[in-house]
mmCIF file of C-alpha atoms and ligand atoms in Angstrom:
data_model
loop_
_atom_site.group_PDB
_atom_site.id
_atom_site.type_symbol
_atom_site.label_atom_id
_atom_site.label_comp_id
_atom_site.label_asym_id
_atom_site.label_seq_id
_atom_site.Cartn_x
_atom_site.Cartn_y
_atom_site.Cartn_z
ATOM 1 C CA MET A 1 114.055 200.034 47.463
ATOM 2 C CA LYS A 2 117.303 201.767 47.549
ATOM 3 C CA ILE A 3 119.919 201.033 45.508
ATOM 4 C CA VAL A 4 123.447 201.953 46.632
ATOM 5 C CA ALA A 5 125.906 200.177 44.161
ATOM 6 C CA VAL A 6 125.761 199.550 40.336
ATOM 7 C CA GLU A 7 128.879 197.151 39.219
ATOM 8 C CA LEU A 8 129.400 196.510 35.619
ATOM 9 C CA ASN A 9 131.611 193.597 34.477
ATOM 10 C CA VAL A 10 132.472 193.123 30.925
ATOM 11 C CA ILE A 11 133.536 189.536 30.249
ATOM 12 C CA GLN A 12 134.667 187.520 27.122
ATOM 13 C CA MET A 13 134.284 183.570 26.499
ATOM 14 C CA PRO A 14 135.170 181.634 23.892
ATOM 15 C CA LEU A 15 132.104 179.932 22.356
ATOM 16 C CA ASN A 16 132.311 175.998 22.042
ATOM 17 C CA ASP A 17 131.573 175.835 18.339
ATOM 18 C CA PRO A 18 131.540 178.950 15.797
ATOM 19 C CA PHE A 19 127.454 180.184 15.907
ATOM 20 C CA LEU A 20 127.155 180.736 11.879
ATOM 21 C CA THR A 21 124.669 182.647 10.321
ATOM 22 C CA HIS A 22 124.263 184.578 6.708
ATOM 23 C CA LEU A 23 125.152 187.659 8.786
ATOM 24 C CA GLY A 24 128.656 186.303 10.021
ATOM 25 C CA ALA A 25 130.088 183.936 12.603
ATOM 26 C CA VAL A 26 130.098 184.421 16.283
ATOM 27 C CA LYS A 27 133.041 182.520 17.901
ATOM 28 C CA ASN A 28 133.827 185.098 21.079
ATOM 29 C CA ARG A 29 131.174 186.053 23.085
ATOM 30 C CA GLU A 30 131.253 189.370 25.078
ATOM 31 C CA GLY A 31 128.611 190.411 27.723
ATOM 32 C CA ILE A 32 127.754 192.867 30.483
ATOM 33 C CA ILE A 33 126.970 191.170 33.841
ATOM 34 C CA ILE A 34 125.525 194.090 35.881
ATOM 35 C CA LYS A 35 125.407 193.607 40.069
ATOM 36 C CA ILE A 36 123.166 196.082 41.983
ATOM 37 C CA THR A 37 123.110 196.381 45.559
ATOM 38 C CA ASN A 38 120.755 197.632 47.805
ATOM 39 C CA SER A 39 120.988 199.764 51.406
ATOM 40 C CA ASP A 40 120.657 196.016 53.284
ATOM 41 C CA GLY A 41 123.434 194.894 51.034
ATOM 42 C CA VAL A 42 121.112 192.445 49.112
ATOM 43 C CA SER A 43 122.529 192.154 45.218
ATOM 44 C CA GLY A 44 120.752 191.413 42.042
ATOM 45 C CA PHE A 45 121.963 190.369 38.865
ATOM 46 C CA GLY A 46 121.412 191.756 34.926
ATOM 47 C CA GLU A 47 122.914 190.680 31.763
ATOM 48 C CA GLY A 48 123.732 192.891 28.790
ATOM 49 C CA VAL A 49 123.239 190.971 25.872
ATOM 50 C CA ALA A 50 124.135 193.128 23.161
ATOM 51 C CA PHE A 51 126.830 191.636 20.611
ATOM 52 C CA SER A 52 130.664 193.035 20.401
ATOM 53 C CA THR A 53 129.451 194.008 16.399
ATOM 54 C CA PRO A 54 125.827 195.489 15.902
ATOM 55 C CA TRP A 55 124.854 192.560 13.121
ATOM 56 C CA TYR A 56 121.560 192.008 15.161
ATOM 57 C CA THR A 57 120.567 194.968 16.077
ATOM 58 C CA GLU A 58 121.723 198.383 16.305
ATOM 59 C CA GLU A 59 123.279 197.965 19.745
ATOM 60 C CA THR A 60 126.844 196.705 20.859
ATOM 61 C CA VAL A 61 128.693 196.074 24.166
ATOM 62 C CA LYS A 62 130.470 199.525 23.983
ATOM 63 C CA THR A 63 126.732 201.358 23.175
ATOM 64 C CA SER A 64 125.494 199.690 25.998
ATOM 65 C CA LEU A 65 128.159 200.678 28.306
ATOM 66 C CA HIS A 66 128.012 204.179 27.019
ATOM 67 C CA MET A 67 124.147 204.397 27.763
ATOM 68 C CA LEU A 68 124.394 202.644 31.081
ATOM 69 C CA THR A 69 127.020 204.802 31.830
ATOM 70 C CA ASP A 70 126.198 208.071 30.636
ATOM 71 C CA PHE A 71 122.385 207.867 31.238
ATOM 72 C CA LEU A 72 120.610 204.758 32.263
ATOM 73 C CA ILE A 73 122.676 204.438 35.561
ATOM 74 C CA PRO A 74 122.001 208.327 36.397
ATOM 75 C CA LEU A 75 118.653 208.036 36.110
ATOM 76 C CA LEU A 76 117.772 204.857 38.195
ATOM 77 C CA GLN A 77 119.879 207.034 40.651
ATOM 78 C CA LYS A 78 117.277 209.882 40.650
ATOM 79 C CA THR A 79 114.211 208.439 41.964
ATOM 80 C CA PRO A 80 113.070 206.192 44.946
ATOM 81 C CA LEU A 81 112.100 202.742 43.092
ATOM 82 C CA ASN A 82 108.669 200.783 44.661
ATOM 83 C CA HIS A 83 108.423 197.869 42.100
ATOM 84 C CA PRO A 84 110.643 196.686 39.167
ATOM 85 C CA GLU A 85 107.489 197.759 36.807
ATOM 86 C CA GLU A 86 108.140 200.865 37.309
ATOM 87 C CA VAL A 87 112.001 200.974 35.598
ATOM 88 C CA SER A 88 111.090 200.741 32.201
ATOM 89 C CA GLN A 89 109.094 204.277 32.350
ATOM 90 C CA LEU A 90 111.950 205.794 34.526
ATOM 91 C CA LEU A 91 114.369 204.747 31.477
ATOM 92 C CA SER A 92 112.002 205.717 29.082
ATOM 93 C CA SER A 93 113.673 209.459 28.131
ATOM 94 C CA VAL A 94 116.326 207.026 26.445
ATOM 95 C CA ARG A 95 114.939 206.037 22.958
ATOM 96 C CA ARG A 96 115.144 202.317 22.063
ATOM 97 C CA ASN A 97 118.854 200.913 23.261
ATOM 98 C CA ASN A 98 116.929 198.003 24.860
ATOM 99 C CA MET A 99 119.502 195.672 25.494
ATOM 100 C CA ALA A 100 121.041 198.101 27.901
ATOM 101 C CA LYS A 101 118.054 199.099 29.655
ATOM 102 C CA ALA A 102 116.871 195.397 30.211
ATOM 103 C CA ALA A 103 120.575 194.659 31.560
ATOM 104 C CA LEU A 104 119.487 197.007 34.171
ATOM 105 C CA GLU A 105 115.783 196.544 34.659
ATOM 106 C CA THR A 106 116.184 192.567 34.537
ATOM 107 C CA ALA A 107 118.873 193.243 37.909
ATOM 108 C CA VAL A 108 116.290 195.309 39.219
ATOM 109 C CA TRP A 109 113.613 192.361 39.335
ATOM 110 C CA ASP A 110 116.293 189.922 40.408
ATOM 111 C CA LEU A 111 117.040 192.232 43.616
ATOM 112 C CA PHE A 112 113.252 193.068 44.046
ATOM 113 C CA ALA A 113 112.536 189.079 44.217
ATOM 114 C CA LYS A 114 115.539 188.419 46.686
ATOM 115 C CA SER A 115 114.527 190.944 49.195
ATOM 116 C CA HIS A 116 111.334 189.839 48.949
ATOM 117 C CA SER A 117 112.572 186.027 49.467
ATOM 118 C CA LEU A 118 110.571 185.312 46.007
ATOM 119 C CA PRO A 119 111.506 183.256 43.305
ATOM 120 C CA LEU A 120 111.652 185.638 40.105
ATOM 121 C CA SER A 121 109.314 183.317 38.347
ATOM 122 C CA ASN A 122 106.488 183.557 41.046
ATOM 123 C CA LEU A 123 106.717 187.369 40.979
ATOM 124 C CA LEU A 124 106.430 187.637 37.110
ATOM 125 C CA GLY A 125 103.282 185.244 37.616
ATOM 126 C CA GLY A 126 104.854 181.926 36.423
ATOM 127 C CA THR A 127 102.727 178.648 36.458
ATOM 128 C CA ARG A 128 105.437 176.108 35.237
ATOM 129 C CA SER A 129 107.914 174.427 37.286
ATOM 130 C CA LEU A 130 109.627 172.564 34.005
ATOM 131 C CA ILE A 131 110.277 174.432 30.822
ATOM 132 C CA ALA A 132 110.397 172.595 27.543
ATOM 133 C CA SER A 133 113.662 173.262 26.023
ATOM 134 C CA GLY A 134 114.676 173.941 22.032
ATOM 135 C CA VAL A 135 117.900 174.039 20.901
ATOM 136 C CA VAL A 136 119.498 176.198 17.702
ATOM 137 C CA VAL A 137 121.732 174.698 14.830
ATOM 138 C CA ALA A 138 123.765 177.599 13.388
ATOM 139 C CA THR A 139 126.154 175.918 10.638
ATOM 140 C CA ASP A 140 126.916 176.367 7.115
ATOM 141 C CA SER A 141 127.225 172.706 6.161
ATOM 142 C CA THR A 142 124.427 170.044 5.972
ATOM 143 C CA LYS A 143 126.813 167.398 7.086
ATOM 144 C CA ASN A 144 127.413 169.473 10.622
ATOM 145 C CA ALA A 145 123.758 169.989 10.684
ATOM 146 C CA LEU A 146 123.019 166.622 10.830
ATOM 147 C CA GLN A 147 125.695 165.594 13.153
ATOM 148 C CA GLN A 148 124.414 168.297 15.975
ATOM 149 C CA ILE A 149 121.014 167.404 15.384
ATOM 150 C CA GLU A 150 121.886 163.807 16.204
ATOM 151 C CA GLN A 151 123.752 164.856 19.212
ATOM 152 C CA TYR A 152 120.972 167.597 20.353
ATOM 153 C CA LEU A 153 118.139 164.775 20.100
ATOM 154 C CA GLU A 154 120.424 162.483 22.208
ATOM 155 C CA ASP A 155 120.691 165.145 24.710
ATOM 156 C CA GLY A 156 117.196 165.415 25.373
ATOM 157 C CA TYR A 157 116.349 168.608 23.216
ATOM 158 C CA GLN A 158 112.645 168.786 22.299
ATOM 159 C CA ARG A 159 112.512 170.979 18.676
ATOM 160 C CA ILE A 160 115.262 172.081 16.514
ATOM 161 C CA LYS A 161 115.872 175.462 15.014
ATOM 162 C CA VAL A 162 117.850 175.622 11.963
ATOM 163 C CA LYS A 163 119.399 178.820 10.151
ATOM 164 C CA ILE A 164 118.413 179.392 6.919
ATOM 165 C CA ASN A 165 119.140 182.083 3.795
ATOM 166 C CA PRO A 166 118.519 181.524 0.119
ATOM 167 C CA GLN A 167 122.022 179.697 -0.079
ATOM 168 C CA GLN A 168 120.632 177.129 2.499
ATOM 169 C CA ASP A 169 117.311 176.553 2.426
ATOM 170 C CA TYR A 170 115.520 174.044 0.188
ATOM 171 C CA ALA A 171 118.156 171.173 -0.083
ATOM 172 C CA PHE A 172 119.349 171.781 3.324
ATOM 173 C CA LEU A 173 115.674 171.492 4.387
ATOM 174 C CA SER A 174 115.177 168.330 2.361
ATOM 175 C CA GLU A 175 118.316 166.477 3.952
ATOM 176 C CA ILE A 176 117.141 167.134 7.174
ATOM 177 C CA ARG A 177 113.502 166.044 6.293
ATOM 178 C CA ARG A 178 114.976 162.753 5.298
ATOM 179 C CA PHE A 179 116.215 161.705 8.376
ATOM 180 C CA TYR A 180 113.955 163.374 10.839
ATOM 181 C CA PRO A 181 110.459 163.351 8.821
ATOM 182 C CA GLU A 182 108.326 163.839 11.937
ATOM 183 C CA LEU A 183 110.804 166.118 14.075
ATOM 184 C CA PRO A 184 109.566 169.487 15.187
ATOM 185 C CA ILE A 185 111.881 171.769 13.176
ATOM 186 C CA MET A 186 111.713 175.602 13.160
ATOM 187 C CA ALA A 187 113.794 177.960 10.366
ATOM 188 C CA ASP A 188 115.186 181.134 11.376
ATOM 189 C CA ALA A 189 116.316 183.365 8.557
ATOM 190 C CA ASN A 190 117.257 186.568 10.316
ATOM 191 C CA SER A 191 115.842 188.788 7.596
ATOM 192 C CA ALA A 192 117.930 186.826 4.709
ATOM 193 C CA TYR A 193 114.888 187.224 2.118
ATOM 194 C CA THR A 194 112.908 189.868 0.653
ATOM 195 C CA ILE A 195 109.502 190.367 -0.745
ATOM 196 C CA LYS A 196 110.871 189.208 -4.216
ATOM 197 C CA ASP A 197 111.999 185.974 -2.895
ATOM 198 C CA ILE A 198 108.070 184.869 -2.316
ATOM 199 C CA GLU A 199 108.059 181.802 -4.468
ATOM 200 C CA ARG A 200 111.489 180.337 -3.015
ATOM 201 C CA ILE A 201 109.858 181.026 0.458
ATOM 202 C CA LYS A 202 106.537 179.265 -0.350
ATOM 203 C CA ALA A 203 108.237 176.360 -1.426
ATOM 204 C CA LEU A 204 109.490 175.760 2.218
ATOM 205 C CA ASP A 205 105.723 174.865 2.787
ATOM 206 C CA ASP A 206 106.723 171.355 1.564
ATOM 207 C CA PHE A 207 108.778 170.646 5.014
ATOM 208 C CA ASN A 208 105.824 171.240 7.695
ATOM 209 C CA LEU A 209 107.930 173.492 9.657
ATOM 210 C CA LEU A 210 106.237 174.899 12.896
ATOM 211 C CA MET A 211 107.215 178.285 11.649
ATOM 212 C CA ILE A 212 109.586 180.181 9.481
ATOM 213 C CA GLU A 213 111.057 182.987 11.626
ATOM 214 C CA GLN A 214 112.047 186.531 10.715
ATOM 215 C CA PRO A 215 112.352 185.864 6.789
ATOM 216 C CA LEU A 216 111.746 189.536 5.598
ATOM 217 C CA GLY A 217 113.177 192.894 6.903
ATOM 218 C CA TYR A 218 114.826 193.169 10.494
ATOM 219 C CA ASP A 219 112.339 196.170 10.931
ATOM 220 C CA ASP A 220 109.494 195.065 8.757
ATOM 221 C CA ILE A 221 105.938 194.502 9.750
ATOM 222 C CA LEU A 222 104.059 195.323 6.396
ATOM 223 C CA GLU A 223 105.509 192.648 3.891
ATOM 224 C CA HIS A 224 105.272 190.063 6.145
ATOM 225 C CA ALA A 225 101.895 190.594 6.263
ATOM 226 C CA LEU A 226 101.618 190.243 2.466
ATOM 227 C CA LEU A 227 103.998 186.982 2.703
ATOM 228 C CA GLN A 228 102.130 185.593 5.355
ATOM 229 C CA LYS A 229 98.969 185.515 3.404
ATOM 230 C CA GLU A 230 100.743 183.508 0.455
ATOM 231 C CA ILE A 231 102.785 180.963 2.652
ATOM 232 C CA LYS A 232 100.913 178.007 4.708
ATOM 233 C CA THR A 233 103.713 177.826 7.713
ATOM 234 C CA PRO A 234 103.128 180.315 10.329
ATOM 235 C CA ILE A 235 105.520 183.390 10.345
ATOM 236 C CA CYS A 236 107.241 184.232 13.687
ATOM 237 C CA LEU A 237 109.109 187.566 14.306
ATOM 238 C CA ASP A 238 111.754 187.963 15.896
ATOM 239 C CA GLU A 239 113.815 191.522 14.996
ATOM 240 C CA SER A 240 110.934 193.232 13.928
ATOM 241 C CA ILE A 241 109.115 193.167 17.325
ATOM 242 C CA VAL A 242 111.121 195.504 19.925
ATOM 243 C CA SER A 243 108.108 196.588 22.151
ATOM 244 C CA TYR A 244 104.458 196.134 22.972
ATOM 245 C CA ASP A 245 103.354 198.244 20.512
ATOM 246 C CA ASP A 246 104.849 196.457 17.902
ATOM 247 C CA ALA A 247 103.681 193.331 18.960
ATOM 248 C CA ARG A 248 100.118 194.935 18.935
ATOM 249 C CA LYS A 249 100.592 195.972 15.343
ATOM 250 C CA ALA A 250 102.033 192.919 13.771
ATOM 251 C CA ILE A 251 99.551 190.841 15.217
ATOM 252 C CA GLU A 252 96.469 193.323 14.135
ATOM 253 C CA PHE A 253 98.234 193.175 10.622
ATOM 254 C CA GLY A 254 98.444 189.552 10.323
ATOM 255 C CA SER A 255 102.443 189.435 10.043
ATOM 256 C CA CYS A 256 102.859 186.834 12.439
ATOM 257 C CA GLN A 257 100.742 184.118 14.178
ATOM 258 C CA VAL A 258 103.705 183.608 16.530
ATOM 259 C CA ILE A 259 106.280 185.780 18.421
ATOM 260 C CA ASN A 260 109.816 185.229 19.837
ATOM 261 C CA ILE A 261 109.944 187.346 23.163
ATOM 262 C CA LYS A 262 113.575 188.263 23.877
ATOM 263 C CA VAL A 263 114.132 190.212 26.897
ATOM 264 C CA GLY A 264 116.920 192.280 25.649
ATOM 265 C CA ARG A 265 115.298 193.067 22.492
ATOM 266 C CA VAL A 266 112.074 194.662 24.147
ATOM 267 C CA GLY A 267 113.793 196.325 26.894
ATOM 268 C CA GLY A 268 113.078 194.198 29.772
ATOM 269 C CA LEU A 269 110.795 192.275 31.925
ATOM 270 C CA TYR A 270 107.931 194.715 32.130
ATOM 271 C CA GLU A 271 107.720 194.985 28.202
ATOM 272 C CA ALA A 272 108.552 191.018 27.462
ATOM 273 C CA LYS A 273 105.325 190.438 30.046
ATOM 274 C CA ARG A 274 103.394 193.022 28.127
ATOM 275 C CA ILE A 275 103.981 191.326 25.088
ATOM 276 C CA HIS A 276 103.361 188.059 26.930
ATOM 277 C CA ASP A 277 99.737 189.125 28.528
ATOM 278 C CA TYR A 278 98.701 190.472 24.953
ATOM 279 C CA CYS A 279 99.457 187.800 22.885
ATOM 280 C CA PHE A 280 97.953 185.339 25.562
ATOM 281 C CA GLU A 281 94.848 187.297 25.549
ATOM 282 C CA LYS A 282 94.693 186.779 21.562
ATOM 283 C CA GLY A 283 96.027 183.257 21.449
ATOM 284 C CA ILE A 284 98.966 183.827 19.691
ATOM 285 C CA PRO A 285 101.822 181.762 21.036
ATOM 286 C CA VAL A 286 104.715 182.930 21.935
ATOM 287 C CA TRP A 287 108.162 181.165 22.619
ATOM 288 C CA CYS A 288 111.254 182.720 24.661
ATOM 289 C CA GLY A 289 114.284 183.521 22.463
ATOM 290 C CA GLY A 290 117.750 183.098 23.007
ATOM 291 C CA MET A 291 120.969 185.469 22.710
ATOM 292 C CA ILE A 292 123.735 182.997 22.989
ATOM 293 C CA GLU A 293 123.691 184.148 26.398
ATOM 294 C CA PHE A 294 125.890 183.614 29.882
ATOM 295 C CA GLY A 295 123.726 181.913 32.964
ATOM 296 C CA VAL A 296 122.504 185.274 34.182
ATOM 297 C CA SER A 297 120.405 186.265 31.081
ATOM 298 C CA ARG A 298 119.385 182.339 30.481
ATOM 299 C CA ALA A 299 118.167 182.572 34.778
ATOM 300 C CA HIS A 300 115.649 185.580 33.552
ATOM 301 C CA ASN A 301 114.836 183.967 30.618
ATOM 302 C CA ILE A 302 113.892 180.312 32.795
ATOM 303 C CA ALA A 303 111.628 182.520 34.799
ATOM 304 C CA LEU A 304 110.128 184.566 32.196
ATOM 305 C CA ALA A 305 109.061 181.473 30.213
ATOM 306 C CA SER A 306 107.494 179.895 33.118
ATOM 307 C CA LEU A 307 104.549 181.801 32.201
ATOM 308 C CA PRO A 308 101.378 180.269 30.830
ATOM 309 C CA GLY A 309 101.583 181.731 27.512
ATOM 310 C CA PHE A 310 105.036 180.225 26.513
ATOM 311 C CA SER A 311 103.310 177.095 25.137
ATOM 312 C CA ILE A 312 106.445 176.250 22.368
ATOM 313 C CA PRO A 313 109.931 175.290 23.341
ATOM 314 C CA GLY A 314 112.267 178.270 23.002
ATOM 315 C CA ASP A 315 115.472 178.571 22.843
ATOM 316 C CA ILE A 316 116.678 177.908 26.484
ATOM 317 C CA SER A 317 119.387 175.221 25.797
ATOM 318 C CA ALA A 318 121.756 174.170 28.643
ATOM 319 C CA SER A 319 124.943 176.403 29.670
ATOM 320 C CA ASN A 320 126.892 173.539 28.054
ATOM 321 C CA ARG A 321 125.639 174.051 24.456
ATOM 322 C CA PHE A 322 127.445 177.218 24.325
ATOM 323 C CA TRP A 323 130.174 177.231 27.291
ATOM 324 C CA GLU A 324 133.005 175.301 28.491
ATOM 325 C CA GLU A 325 132.166 176.629 31.888
ATOM 326 C CA ASP A 326 129.319 178.851 32.466
ATOM 327 C CA ILE A 327 129.131 181.964 35.002
ATOM 328 C CA ILE A 328 126.633 180.339 37.335
ATOM 329 C CA THR A 329 126.425 177.901 39.774
ATOM 330 C CA PRO A 330 124.729 175.266 39.320
ATOM 331 C CA GLU A 331 124.952 175.444 35.378
ATOM 332 C CA VAL A 332 121.661 175.319 33.515
ATOM 333 C CA THR A 333 121.144 171.909 32.750
ATOM 334 C CA VAL A 334 118.480 169.800 30.669
ATOM 335 C CA GLU A 335 116.776 166.662 31.693
ATOM 336 C CA ASN A 336 114.505 164.636 29.805
ATOM 337 C CA GLY A 337 113.997 167.659 27.353
ATOM 338 C CA PHE A 338 113.045 169.843 30.511
ATOM 339 C CA VAL A 339 114.820 172.963 32.134
ATOM 340 C CA LYS A 340 113.902 173.066 35.823
ATOM 341 C CA VAL A 341 112.336 176.539 37.159
ATOM 342 C CA PRO A 342 114.462 177.280 40.254
ATOM 343 C CA SER A 343 112.294 177.519 43.590
ATOM 344 C CA SER A 344 114.939 179.867 45.331
ATOM 345 C CA PRO A 345 114.711 183.249 45.823
ATOM 346 C CA GLY A 346 115.413 186.087 42.628
ATOM 347 C CA ILE A 347 117.390 184.282 39.511
ATOM 348 C CA GLY A 348 117.740 181.130 41.529
ATOM 349 C CA PHE A 349 121.282 180.801 40.763
ATOM 350 C CA GLU A 350 124.465 182.307 42.381
ATOM 351 C CA ILE A 351 127.377 183.758 40.162
ATOM 352 C CA ASN A 352 130.409 181.680 39.673
ATOM 353 C CA GLU A 353 133.263 184.273 41.059
ATOM 354 C CA LYS A 354 135.931 182.207 39.923
ATOM 355 C CA ARG A 355 134.581 181.784 36.674
ATOM 356 C CA LEU A 356 133.532 185.922 36.133
ATOM 357 C CA GLN A 357 137.066 186.478 37.339
ATOM 358 C CA GLU A 358 138.722 184.060 34.966
ATOM 359 C CA THR A 359 136.715 185.994 31.808
ATOM 360 C CA LEU A 360 136.501 189.573 33.136
ATOM 361 C CA LEU A 361 137.890 192.137 30.599
ATOM 362 C CA CYS A 362 137.233 195.072 32.665
ATOM 363 C CA LYS A 363 135.038 196.443 35.491
ATOM 364 C CA GLU A 364 133.248 199.666 36.902
ATOM 365 C CA LYS A 365 131.852 200.329 40.106
ATOM 366 C CA PHE A 366 129.500 203.092 40.760
ATOM 367 C CA VAL A 367 128.112 204.507 44.100
ATOM 368 C CA LEU A 368 125.101 206.029 44.360
HETATM 369 O O1 OSB B 401 117.800 185.608 15.555
HETATM 370 O O2 OSB B 401 117.263 184.052 17.184
HETATM 371 C C1 OSB B 401 118.105 184.585 16.755
HETATM 372 C C2 OSB B 401 121.231 184.467 18.623
HETATM 373 C C3 OSB B 401 121.918 185.270 18.733
HETATM 374 C C4 OSB B 401 121.124 186.494 17.854
HETATM 375 C C5 OSB B 401 119.855 186.140 17.369
HETATM 376 C C6 OSB B 401 119.654 184.337 17.263
HETATM 377 C C7 OSB B 401 120.282 184.029 18.124
HETATM 378 C C8 OSB B 401 119.467 182.604 18.000
HETATM 379 C C9 OSB B 401 119.659 181.840 19.561
HETATM 380 O O3 OSB B 401 119.409 182.182 16.830
HETATM 381 C C10 OSB B 401 120.431 181.161 19.862
HETATM 382 C C11 OSB B 401 120.412 180.756 21.294
HETATM 383 O O4 OSB B 401 120.772 181.556 22.253
HETATM 384 O O5 OSB B 401 119.967 179.653 21.837
HETATM 385 MG MG1 MG B 402 115.741 185.014 15.532
#
């Protein structure tokens, strides 16, 4: 596989509604759409999912562009590739910067799948043709949350995730449970608590949540293990798991009972699959996390979530959950609570060139 060109497209789009967490609001989403082309003229696509500011992890759109331009693309140029599984090793001389790496690595997976006329799902070892779809409610008012839940259930979503923090937890969840006593709900704290809040978190056992996601420090494994011993609700880790080794340690320590796998956070599809395979072997359920992403990353997530260990509906929602118009065609839709896994080669979606041009902030092309 000889890659002859890499194109970086920085785009920006407003969200349909602001996405609110205790860490701030996302109203506009910047992202990087990468196009790589081989010597036969076949192109693969990847998406950089870092945000404009470093609120979720330390990466940003600008750090990603810096890493891609000055280090990662030159590394890709250096060695001929036989298989996309080799990319993460090739990029391993760069520490972390996982979202920048994943943007490039996932494009190589798409390109490889297309040049072998295989759906990406098949290439990864996927076994499902339908993905159960969940959605996230991220607002600071109970009234809005109840309205959004009603709408999303009407749209067919099978599981709801709500954002919580010490200012919005017990009373908030009580009110939701009053209207929806049986609904599969999980709560994501994005590290809003510390171990001193243990009694506050223990009280949330009252709500029969599917799990509580990342209650403590974004880089913690140890205190989550202490907390898990004290609460009934399963802990799911998100921010803390940035590699296969993190997943292994968290499971060995008993820091979580579930893992949210995000391709960008762990540096690509190869590492995501390794984490999946390890968890599957250990009987730890996993689900696919979301990054308020555009269609390219959404398509990579769909392929990943077709693997057998993704037994819980993840944050894979329809394109219209966030966007007036997505940058892929067709858009991702949810029908009867499921997203279809495409059966055409690669990610199975085309780029909507008109939408890409409309939302483009800047573009850079590298000829290798
Ligand atoms: O913590 O899971 C998270 C979105 C951006 C950054 C972090 C998180 C999220 C979500 C998923 O909650 C939203 C989605 O894309 O569906
Ligand atoms: Mg999370």
